[in-house]
Short mmCIF file of C-alpha atoms and ligand atoms in Angstrom, two decimals:
data_model
loop_
_atom_site.label_atom_id
_atom_site.label_comp_id
_atom_site.label_asym_id
_atom_site.label_seq_id
_atom_site.Cartn_x
_atom_site.Cartn_y
_atom_site.Cartn_z
CA UNK A 1 27.26 14.19 -17.35
CA UNK A 2 30.03 12.44 -15.40
CA UNK A 3 28.42 9.93 -13.13
CA UNK A 4 29.84 7.58 -10.38
CA UNK A 5 27.74 4.46 -9.87
CA UNK A 6 28.25 2.35 -6.73
CA UNK A 7 26.41 -0.99 -6.37
CA UNK A 8 26.08 -2.79 -9.62
CA UNK A 9 23.82 -5.74 -8.57
CA UNK A 10 20.46 -6.82 -10.01
CA UNK A 11 19.14 -3.20 -10.05
CA UNK A 12 22.25 -1.05 -10.20
CA UNK A 13 23.79 -2.73 -13.31
CA UNK A 14 20.84 -2.20 -15.67
CA UNK A 15 20.35 1.36 -14.30
CA UNK A 16 24.01 2.22 -14.85
CA UNK A 17 23.92 0.60 -18.34
CA UNK A 18 20.90 2.73 -19.24
CA UNK A 19 22.77 5.91 -18.27
CA UNK A 20 25.77 4.91 -20.30
CA UNK A 21 23.66 3.98 -23.30
CA UNK A 22 22.07 7.44 -23.14
CA UNK A 23 25.54 8.97 -23.64
CA UNK A 24 26.63 9.70 -20.06
CA UNK A 25 30.11 8.97 -18.82
CA UNK A 26 29.57 6.39 -16.18
CA UNK A 27 32.28 5.04 -13.86
CA UNK A 28 31.22 2.14 -11.64
CA UNK A 29 32.32 0.23 -8.55
CA UNK A 30 31.05 -2.93 -6.85
CA UNK A 31 32.80 -5.18 -4.32
CA UNK A 32 31.60 -8.26 -6.18
CA UNK A 33 29.58 -7.69 -9.31
CA UNK A 34 31.17 -6.92 -12.71
CA UNK A 35 30.61 -3.55 -14.58
CA UNK A 36 27.92 -3.78 -17.27
CA UNK A 37 28.56 -2.85 -20.88
CA UNK A 38 29.42 0.80 -21.36
CA UNK A 39 30.42 1.45 -17.71
CA UNK A 40 34.08 2.00 -16.86
CA UNK A 41 35.33 0.06 -13.81
CA UNK A 42 37.03 1.98 -10.88
CA UNK A 43 39.34 0.43 -8.36
CA UNK A 44 37.31 1.77 -5.35
CA UNK A 45 34.16 3.62 -4.43
CA UNK A 46 36.20 6.86 -3.95
CA UNK A 47 37.84 6.50 -7.34
CA UNK A 48 34.42 6.07 -9.00
CA UNK A 49 33.53 9.55 -7.64
CA UNK A 50 36.52 11.31 -8.96
CA UNK A 51 35.36 14.28 -11.04
CA UNK A 52 31.68 13.04 -10.93
CA UNK A 53 28.82 15.54 -10.95
CA UNK A 54 26.43 12.93 -9.65
CA UNK A 55 27.21 9.84 -7.65
CA UNK A 56 24.50 7.22 -7.54
CA UNK A 57 24.40 4.44 -4.97
CA UNK A 58 22.33 1.18 -5.24
CA UNK A 59 23.20 -0.90 -2.19
CA UNK A 60 21.69 -3.61 -0.01
CA UNK A 61 20.98 -1.76 3.23
CA UNK A 62 21.45 1.34 5.37
CA UNK A 63 24.58 0.04 7.18
CA UNK A 64 26.37 -0.51 3.89
CA UNK A 65 25.10 2.83 2.65
CA UNK A 66 26.59 4.64 5.73
CA UNK A 67 29.89 2.94 5.19
CA UNK A 68 30.06 3.72 1.42
CA UNK A 69 28.87 7.32 2.08
CA UNK A 70 31.72 7.79 4.64
CA UNK A 71 34.16 6.85 1.92
CA UNK A 72 32.71 8.71 -1.05
CA UNK A 73 31.58 12.02 0.57
CA UNK A 74 35.20 13.24 1.17
CA UNK A 75 36.09 12.14 -2.39
CA UNK A 76 33.29 14.20 -4.08
CA UNK A 77 33.74 17.71 -5.43
CA UNK A 78 31.76 20.51 -3.67
CA UNK A 79 28.41 21.04 -5.29
CA UNK A 80 28.18 17.45 -6.67
CA UNK A 81 25.12 15.42 -5.79
CA UNK A 82 25.00 12.16 -3.88
CA UNK A 83 21.77 10.31 -4.89
CA UNK A 84 21.09 7.02 -3.06
CA UNK A 85 18.46 4.83 -4.86
CA UNK A 86 18.74 1.84 -2.45
CA UNK A 87 15.87 1.04 -0.06
CA UNK A 88 17.15 1.85 3.48
CA UNK A 89 15.87 2.95 6.84
CA UNK A 90 14.81 6.59 7.13
CA UNK A 91 17.31 7.21 9.83
CA UNK A 92 20.25 6.18 7.68
CA UNK A 93 18.93 8.27 4.76
CA UNK A 94 18.74 11.31 7.06
CA UNK A 95 22.18 10.64 8.62
CA UNK A 96 23.86 10.44 5.16
CA UNK A 97 22.05 13.54 4.05
CA UNK A 98 23.34 15.52 7.08
CA UNK A 99 26.94 14.42 6.41
CA UNK A 100 26.71 15.16 2.68
CA UNK A 101 25.19 18.58 3.32
CA UNK A 102 27.86 19.45 5.87
CA UNK A 103 30.45 18.65 3.20
CA UNK A 104 28.81 21.05 0.76
CA UNK A 105 27.16 18.41 -1.46
CA UNK A 106 23.68 18.07 -2.71
CA UNK A 107 21.91 14.84 -1.57
CA UNK A 108 18.83 12.87 -2.43
CA UNK A 109 17.20 9.67 -1.12
CA UNK A 110 15.52 8.25 -4.21
CA UNK A 111 14.32 4.61 -3.70
CA UNK A 112 12.60 3.00 -6.60
CA UNK A 113 9.53 0.95 -7.38
CA UNK A 114 9.42 -1.28 -10.44
CA UNK A 115 11.92 -3.99 -9.76
CA UNK A 116 14.45 -5.63 -12.01
CA UNK A 117 12.16 -5.34 -15.08
CA UNK A 118 11.71 -1.68 -14.45
CA UNK A 119 15.38 -1.22 -14.07
CA UNK A 120 16.18 -2.98 -17.29
CA UNK A 121 13.41 -1.19 -19.25
CA UNK A 122 14.09 2.26 -17.81
CA UNK A 123 10.57 2.44 -16.42
CA UNK A 124 11.20 2.75 -12.65
CA UNK A 125 9.30 5.21 -10.39
CA UNK A 126 11.64 7.27 -8.15
CA UNK A 127 10.34 8.64 -4.79
CA UNK A 128 12.66 11.42 -3.95
CA UNK A 129 13.60 13.29 -0.80
CA UNK A 130 16.02 16.15 -0.65
CA UNK A 131 16.57 19.78 -1.92
CA UNK A 132 15.09 21.42 -5.04
CA UNK A 133 18.48 22.10 -6.68
CA UNK A 134 19.70 18.55 -6.22
CA UNK A 135 16.42 17.23 -7.56
CA UNK A 136 16.77 19.49 -10.67
CA UNK A 137 20.30 18.24 -11.31
CA UNK A 138 19.35 14.56 -11.17
CA UNK A 139 16.00 14.77 -12.80
CA UNK A 140 17.34 14.18 -16.38
CA UNK A 141 18.95 10.96 -15.05
CA UNK A 142 15.78 9.85 -13.41
CA UNK A 143 13.99 10.42 -16.74
CA UNK A 144 16.49 7.87 -18.47
CA UNK A 145 16.26 5.29 -15.70
CA UNK A 146 12.58 5.71 -15.06
CA UNK A 147 9.21 6.87 -16.16
CA UNK A 148 8.31 9.01 -13.16
CA UNK A 149 10.12 10.86 -10.41
CA UNK A 150 8.06 12.36 -7.56
CA UNK A 151 9.74 14.86 -5.34
CA UNK A 152 8.22 13.99 -2.00
CA UNK A 153 9.88 16.48 0.33
CA UNK A 154 13.02 16.98 2.33
CA UNK A 155 15.68 14.39 3.46
CA UNK A 156 14.21 10.95 4.11
CA UNK A 157 10.84 11.72 2.35
CA UNK A 158 11.61 9.36 -0.45
CA UNK A 159 12.27 6.38 1.88
CA UNK A 160 9.20 7.34 3.96
CA UNK A 161 7.07 7.25 0.79
CA UNK A 162 8.55 3.94 -0.32
CA UNK A 163 7.96 2.05 2.98
CA UNK A 164 4.41 3.46 3.33
CA UNK A 165 3.62 2.32 -0.18
CA UNK A 166 5.12 -1.15 0.34
CA UNK A 167 3.33 -1.55 3.79
CA UNK A 168 0.08 -1.08 1.83
CA UNK A 169 1.25 -3.51 -0.81
CA UNK A 170 2.21 -6.19 1.78
CA UNK A 171 -1.07 -5.84 3.69
CA UNK A 172 -3.21 -5.89 0.42
CA UNK A 173 -1.30 -8.90 -1.00
CA UNK A 174 -2.03 -10.87 2.18
CA UNK A 175 -5.63 -9.76 2.18
CA UNK A 176 -5.99 -10.78 -1.47
CA UNK A 177 -4.39 -14.19 -0.90
CA UNK A 178 -6.36 -15.11 2.16
CA UNK A 179 -9.60 -14.00 0.42
CA UNK A 180 -8.74 -16.34 -2.60
CA UNK A 181 -8.04 -19.22 -0.17
CA UNK A 182 -11.39 -18.59 1.62
CA UNK A 183 -13.15 -18.44 -1.77
CA UNK A 184 -11.66 -21.79 -2.71
CA UNK A 185 -13.02 -23.39 0.45
CA UNK A 186 -16.40 -21.82 -0.23
CA UNK A 187 -16.37 -23.49 -3.68
CA UNK A 188 -16.13 -20.15 -5.56
CA UNK A 189 -14.43 -20.18 -8.96
CA UNK A 190 -11.26 -18.17 -9.07
CA UNK A 191 -11.94 -16.55 -12.35
CA UNK A 192 -15.37 -15.33 -11.15
CA UNK A 193 -13.87 -14.18 -7.90
CA UNK A 194 -11.30 -12.10 -10.00
CA UNK A 195 -14.09 -10.83 -12.28
CA UNK A 196 -16.05 -9.52 -9.29
CA UNK A 197 -13.33 -8.22 -6.99
CA UNK A 198 -11.24 -6.49 -9.80
CA UNK A 199 -14.31 -4.40 -10.63
CA UNK A 200 -15.66 -4.00 -7.10
CA UNK A 201 -14.49 -2.31 -3.90
CA UNK A 202 -12.07 -5.01 -2.98
CA UNK A 203 -9.87 -4.17 -5.96
CA UNK A 204 -6.24 -3.23 -5.65
CA UNK A 205 -3.00 -3.41 -7.47
CA UNK A 206 -2.41 -6.88 -5.91
CA UNK A 207 -5.57 -8.14 -7.40
CA UNK A 208 -5.85 -6.27 -10.62
CA UNK A 209 -2.25 -5.99 -11.83
CA UNK A 210 -0.39 -8.79 -10.04
CA UNK A 211 -3.10 -11.34 -9.35
CA UNK A 212 -1.66 -14.11 -7.02
CA UNK A 213 -3.84 -16.85 -8.66
CA UNK A 214 -2.28 -18.64 -11.51
CA UNK A 215 -4.20 -18.37 -14.83
CA UNK A 216 -6.39 -15.65 -13.57
CA UNK A 217 -6.09 -11.96 -14.50
CA UNK A 218 -3.07 -10.51 -16.24
CA UNK A 219 0.21 -12.38 -16.60
CA UNK A 220 2.01 -12.40 -13.18
CA UNK A 221 4.65 -14.39 -11.25
CA UNK A 222 1.86 -16.73 -10.21
CA UNK A 223 1.82 -17.86 -13.83
CA UNK A 224 5.61 -18.66 -13.70
CA UNK A 225 5.73 -20.93 -10.62
CA UNK A 226 5.88 -17.86 -8.34
CA UNK A 227 9.44 -17.07 -9.39
CA UNK A 228 10.08 -13.34 -8.56
CA UNK A 229 9.10 -10.76 -9.53
CA UNK A 230 9.25 -9.04 -6.29
CA UNK A 231 10.53 -11.54 -3.75
CA UNK A 232 9.03 -12.35 -0.42
CA UNK A 233 12.44 -11.66 1.07
CA UNK A 234 12.49 -8.01 -0.31
CA UNK A 235 8.89 -7.56 0.94
CA UNK A 236 9.94 -8.68 4.45
CA UNK A 237 12.89 -6.23 4.24
CA UNK A 238 10.55 -3.37 3.40
CA UNK A 239 7.97 -4.36 5.98
CA UNK A 240 10.66 -4.41 8.67
CA UNK A 241 11.78 -0.95 7.56
CA UNK A 242 8.19 0.28 7.86
CA UNK A 243 7.92 -1.10 11.43
CA UNK A 244 11.37 0.31 12.38
CA UNK A 245 10.11 3.72 11.15
CA UNK A 246 6.79 3.30 12.91
CA UNK A 247 8.62 2.54 16.13
CA UNK A 248 10.77 5.69 15.83
CA UNK A 249 7.86 7.89 14.89
CA UNK A 250 5.55 6.33 17.45
CA UNK A 251 2.93 5.39 14.85
CA UNK A 252 0.30 2.69 15.49
CA UNK A 253 0.54 0.24 12.45
CA UNK A 254 -1.14 -3.01 13.54
CA UNK A 255 -1.75 -4.33 10.00
CA UNK A 256 1.83 -3.57 8.98
CA UNK A 257 3.12 -5.23 12.06
CA UNK A 258 1.11 -8.39 11.32
CA UNK A 259 2.15 -8.35 7.68
CA UNK A 260 5.81 -8.16 8.72
CA UNK A 261 5.30 -11.09 11.17
CA UNK A 262 3.51 -13.17 8.44
CA UNK A 263 6.23 -12.56 5.84
CA UNK A 264 8.89 -13.29 8.51
CA UNK A 265 7.27 -16.62 9.18
CA UNK A 266 6.97 -17.37 5.45
CA UNK A 267 10.50 -16.45 4.54
CA UNK A 268 12.36 -17.70 7.57
CA UNK A 269 10.45 -20.67 8.88
CA UNK A 270 8.35 -21.89 5.96
CA UNK A 271 9.19 -22.11 2.22
CA UNK A 272 8.83 -18.52 1.16
CA UNK A 273 12.57 -17.78 0.72
CA UNK A 274 13.38 -17.06 -2.95
CA UNK A 275 9.63 -17.09 -3.91
CA UNK A 276 7.63 -14.22 -5.18
CA UNK A 277 5.77 -12.31 -2.48
CA UNK A 278 2.41 -13.39 -4.05
CA UNK A 279 3.24 -17.01 -3.11
CA UNK A 280 1.37 -16.15 0.05
CA UNK A 281 -1.61 -17.73 -1.84
CA UNK A 282 -0.27 -21.30 -1.98
CA UNK A 283 0.78 -20.81 1.61
CA UNK A 284 -2.76 -20.06 2.70
CA UNK A 285 -4.23 -22.76 0.39
CA UNK A 286 -2.34 -25.41 2.54
CA UNK A 287 -3.42 -24.03 5.87
CA UNK A 288 -6.45 -24.59 8.18
CA UNK A 289 -8.03 -22.40 10.74
CA UNK A 290 -6.57 -22.24 14.13
P1 NAD B 1 21.82 -6.81 -5.14
O1 NAD B 1 22.24 -7.52 -3.94
O2 NAD B 1 21.68 -7.56 -6.40
O3 NAD B 1 22.89 -5.59 -5.39
C1 NAD B 1 23.60 -4.92 -4.40
C2 NAD B 1 25.03 -4.77 -4.93
O4 NAD B 1 25.76 -3.97 -3.90
C3 NAD B 1 25.75 -6.09 -4.97
O5 NAD B 1 26.27 -6.25 -6.30
C4 NAD B 1 26.92 -5.92 -3.95
O6 NAD B 1 28.09 -6.64 -4.40
C5 NAD B 1 27.12 -4.48 -3.95
N1 NAD B 1 27.75 -4.06 -2.72
C6 NAD B 1 27.54 -4.49 -1.40
N2 NAD B 1 28.36 -3.74 -0.60
C7 NAD B 1 29.08 -2.89 -1.34
C8 NAD B 1 30.07 -1.92 -1.08
N3 NAD B 1 30.53 -1.67 0.16
N4 NAD B 1 30.64 -1.20 -2.07
C9 NAD B 1 30.15 -1.43 -3.40
N5 NAD B 1 29.25 -2.34 -3.67
C10 NAD B 1 28.67 -3.06 -2.68
O7 NAD B 1 20.51 -5.99 -4.71
P2 NAD B 1 19.44 -5.31 -5.80
O8 NAD B 1 18.34 -6.32 -6.03
O9 NAD B 1 20.16 -4.62 -6.83
O10 NAD B 1 18.85 -4.21 -4.81
C11 NAD B 1 19.53 -3.00 -4.52
C12 NAD B 1 18.68 -2.06 -3.68
O11 NAD B 1 17.47 -1.87 -4.42
C13 NAD B 1 18.23 -2.69 -2.32
O12 NAD B 1 18.28 -1.70 -1.37
C14 NAD B 1 16.75 -3.22 -2.64
O13 NAD B 1 16.05 -3.19 -1.45
C15 NAD B 1 16.32 -2.12 -3.61
N6 NAD B 1 15.27 -2.59 -4.48
C16 NAD B 1 15.36 -3.82 -5.12
C17 NAD B 1 14.30 -4.23 -5.91
C18 NAD B 1 14.37 -5.55 -6.68
O14 NAD B 1 13.37 -5.97 -7.19
N7 NAD B 1 15.59 -6.18 -6.70
C19 NAD B 1 13.21 -3.50 -6.15
C20 NAD B 1 13.16 -2.21 -5.53
C21 NAD B 1 14.22 -1.74 -4.69
#
């Protein structure tokens, strides 16, 4: 397949490289990052789309996605599919979908879970919104870049699934970290705490698969000085998107709102910037009540 790939950063570069390694003809464009091996560099986003059956974008935010989409949609051939894998606000995903559809294109919002390791290893999970035909066209590419692609519904459904999932993740990580910090102060051994909670009703992915306590449970960023992993900055981005969506949809999300406020404080006014999102545990360790 001829593929245009726009946004070759931490995630986009390994995703594009995996598509090229699988034998697809990939043309890439990024305003700053170099093209990875196997990907042909184009001089502009529009040029990367020339003759492409699928155009994939992997960009920082919704504003940049809207600007790139305005440039590439007129350059794409009718019937081609625009597939955005960035994490962006639901409104931007829906606005881009409407423009692409009006231009006779297929369009998908397909944000990912799995991080840089998942992008490099081709083990991402894609959460996909858009039409059946577009999903069927891109599915073989999802199968190269990832291990699972869930078709969640129409335009915006992929972004909706992503921010709901990550709102749960942010909230459970905070709950897990504050429980460890409380257990410490109660004199409870962390390994015993893990043994109990990971097999009791307090278990979650945050505890069982990504334990925030160093030396406890499976290997996680906590065992590597809280180097990300999944950064607190990206968790803050996703929690803000969840609250923006909740605002628009008039949904009451008090825990998500508090999680967003705590990650904002951690990243912007404490030492959370550049740390893994599980570094909430050392943050709570240092704090006192009130
Ligand atoms: P990144 O900043 O490393 O990459 C983004 C790339 O887009 C950069 O190389 C930048 O130069 C390029 N870019 C910016 N504006 C552009 C434009 N107008 N035209 C072309 N290229 C442009 O970010 P990333 O970590 O690769 O993340 C990409 C997306 O994936 C984000 O939406 C992020 O939220 C999401 N995501 C990231 C992770 C992760 O662990 N890094 C996990 C899941 C989802």
